[in-house]
């Protein structure tokens, strides 16, 4: 059981370049999430998905797009990277238990992205 | 939204108990309290959660006040490995809203 994995672990982009971050989970979770964490701050939710084929906006969605074509994968795309998107990106997944707020989230190890 | 308030930092000695407080005065009757921690250079990991009564697991205990306006995460014997940022969160619609958390340092 690998849990939640993220690819790549590190990446350096130039302003205006595009890239896709991949998150994969092998726990058959319904919910998946993308967060960003800036230095000295807590995590902020970018986008999330409550099931295959669905996506929804979180707190800070601007400049990012996501897709959930397969239940086990959640992709985060940056179409035109900006220095303000330099951050550590975490993916997470959780079961749907039915009672909102009672589901534990499992996090990946993170992707450190630098935009020059 | 059930906003949570935590001290920015706390210190503990190794092998002593640690009590990490959290205030959540605007919590509703059906809002859970979750605790996560983030070790240096790692993603957050779930610690414990509860609704009304005190909860125990292999990592920690969670004591929830009778009026549910505050809670305390208890690490019974702190180890150096427990040095981390601890987040107290009340999930809203299944979503976690992270604050800045409490940075716990553990002295040998």
CSV table of C-alpha atoms in Angstrom, one decimal, chain A:
chain,number,residue,atom,x,y,z
A,1,UNK,CA,0.0,0.0,0.0
A,2,UNK,CA,1.8,3.1,-1.2
A,3,UNK,CA,-0.9,5.5,0.2
A,4,UNK,CA,-0.8,8.9,-1.5
A,5,UNK,CA,2.1,9.5,-4.0
A,6,UNK,CA,3.0,12.7,-5.8
A,7,UNK,CA,5.0,13.3,-9.0
A,8,UNK,CA,7.4,15.1,-9.3
A,9,UNK,CA,9.0,15.8,-5.9
A,10,UNK,CA,10.8,18.9,-7.1
A,11,UNK,CA,10.4,21.2,-10.1
A,12,UNK,CA,11.8,24.5,-11.3
A,13,UNK,CA,9.8,26.5,-13.9
A,14,UNK,CA,10.3,29.7,-15.7
A,15,UNK,CA,7.5,32.3,-15.7
A,16,UNK,CA,4.9,31.4,-18.3
A,17,UNK,CA,5.7,27.7,-18.6
A,18,UNK,CA,3.1,25.1,-17.9
A,19,UNK,CA,3.2,21.9,-16.0
A,20,UNK,CA,1.0,19.2,-14.4
A,21,UNK,CA,1.4,17.7,-11.0
A,22,UNK,CA,0.2,14.1,-10.6
A,23,UNK,CA,-1.4,12.7,-7.4
A,24,UNK,CA,-2.2,9.0,-7.1
A,25,UNK,CA,-3.9,7.1,-4.3
A,26,UNK,CA,-4.4,3.3,-3.9
A,27,UNK,CA,-6.9,3.4,-1.0
A,28,UNK,CA,-10.0,3.6,-3.2
A,29,UNK,CA,-10.9,7.0,-1.7
A,30,UNK,CA,-13.7,9.1,-3.1
A,31,UNK,CA,-12.4,12.5,-2.1
A,32,UNK,CA,-9.1,14.1,-3.3
A,33,UNK,CA,-7.7,17.5,-2.6
A,34,UNK,CA,-4.9,19.8,-3.7
A,35,UNK,CA,-3.3,22.3,-1.2
A,36,UNK,CA,-0.5,24.7,-1.3
A,37,UNK,CA,1.7,25.7,1.6
A,38,UNK,CA,3.8,28.9,1.6
A,39,UNK,CA,6.7,29.4,4.0
A,40,UNK,CA,5.5,29.8,7.6
A,41,UNK,CA,1.9,29.3,6.7
A,42,UNK,CA,-0.8,26.6,7.0
A,43,UNK,CA,-2.1,24.8,4.0
A,44,UNK,CA,-4.6,26.4,1.7
A,45,UNK,CA,-7.1,24.4,-0.4
A,46,UNK,CA,-6.8,25.0,-4.1
A,47,UNK,CA,-9.3,22.5,-5.6
A,48,UNK,CA,-10.9,19.3,-4.5
A,49,UNK,CA,-12.9,16.4,-6.0
A,50,UNK,CA,-15.7,14.4,-4.4
A,51,UNK,CA,-15.6,11.6,-7.0
A,52,UNK,CA,-14.4,10.6,-10.4
A,53,UNK,CA,-15.3,13.2,-13.0
A,54,UNK,CA,-16.0,15.9,-10.5
A,55,UNK,CA,-14.0,18.9,-9.4
A,56,UNK,CA,-14.7,22.0,-7.2
A,57,UNK,CA,-12.9,25.2,-6.2
A,58,UNK,CA,-11.3,25.7,-2.9
A,59,UNK,CA,-9.9,28.8,-1.2
A,60,UNK,CA,-7.3,29.8,-3.8
A,61,UNK,CA,-8.2,28.3,-7.2
A,62,UNK,CA,-7.0,31.1,-9.5
A,63,UNK,CA,-4.2,30.1,-11.9
A,64,UNK,CA,-4.8,26.4,-11.5
A,65,UNK,CA,-6.9,23.7,-13.2
A,66,UNK,CA,-7.6,20.2,-12.1
A,67,UNK,CA,-9.0,17.0,-13.6
A,68,UNK,CA,-10.2,13.7,-12.0
A,69,UNK,CA,-10.6,11.3,-15.0
A,70,UNK,CA,-9.8,8.2,-12.9
A,71,UNK,CA,-10.8,7.7,-9.3
A,72,UNK,CA,-7.2,7.0,-8.2
A,73,UNK,CA,-5.7,10.1,-9.9
A,74,UNK,CA,-6.0,13.8,-9.4
A,75,UNK,CA,-4.1,16.2,-11.6
A,76,UNK,CA,-3.2,19.8,-10.9
A,77,UNK,CA,-2.3,22.0,-13.8
A,78,UNK,CA,-0.6,25.3,-14.1
A,79,UNK,CA,-1.2,26.8,-17.5
A,80,UNK,CA,1.1,29.8,-17.2
A,81,UNK,CA,3.3,29.7,-14.1
A,82,UNK,CA,3.9,32.8,-12.1
A,83,UNK,CA,6.5,33.5,-9.3
A,84,UNK,CA,3.5,33.8,-6.9
A,85,UNK,CA,2.9,30.1,-7.4
A,86,UNK,CA,6.2,29.1,-5.9
A,87,UNK,CA,5.1,26.9,-3.1
A,88,UNK,CA,5.0,23.4,-1.7
A,89,UNK,CA,2.0,21.5,-3.1
A,90,UNK,CA,0.3,18.7,-1.1
A,91,UNK,CA,-2.3,16.3,-2.3
A,92,UNK,CA,-4.6,14.4,0.0
A,93,UNK,CA,-7.4,11.9,-0.2
A,94,UNK,CA,-10.2,10.6,2.1
A,95,UNK,CA,-13.1,8.3,2.2
A,96,UNK,CA,-16.6,9.6,2.1
A,97,UNK,CA,-18.1,8.5,5.4
A,98,UNK,CA,-21.4,10.4,5.2
A,99,UNK,CA,-21.1,12.7,8.1
A,100,UNK,CA,-19.3,15.8,6.9
A,101,UNK,CA,-16.2,16.5,9.0
A,102,UNK,CA,-15.5,13.1,10.3
A,103,UNK,CA,-13.3,11.8,7.5
A,104,UNK,CA,-9.6,11.6,8.0
A,105,UNK,CA,-7.4,12.9,5.2
A,106,UNK,CA,-4.2,11.2,4.1
A,107,UNK,CA,-1.5,13.4,2.7
A,108,UNK,CA,1.2,12.9,0.1
A,109,UNK,CA,4.9,13.9,0.6
A,110,UNK,CA,4.5,17.1,-1.3
A,111,UNK,CA,6.0,18.7,-4.5
A,112,UNK,CA,8.3,21.7,-4.1
A,113,UNK,CA,7.8,24.1,-7.0
A,114,UNK,CA,9.9,27.1,-7.8
A,115,UNK,CA,8.9,29.6,-10.5
A,116,UNK,CA,11.6,31.9,-11.6
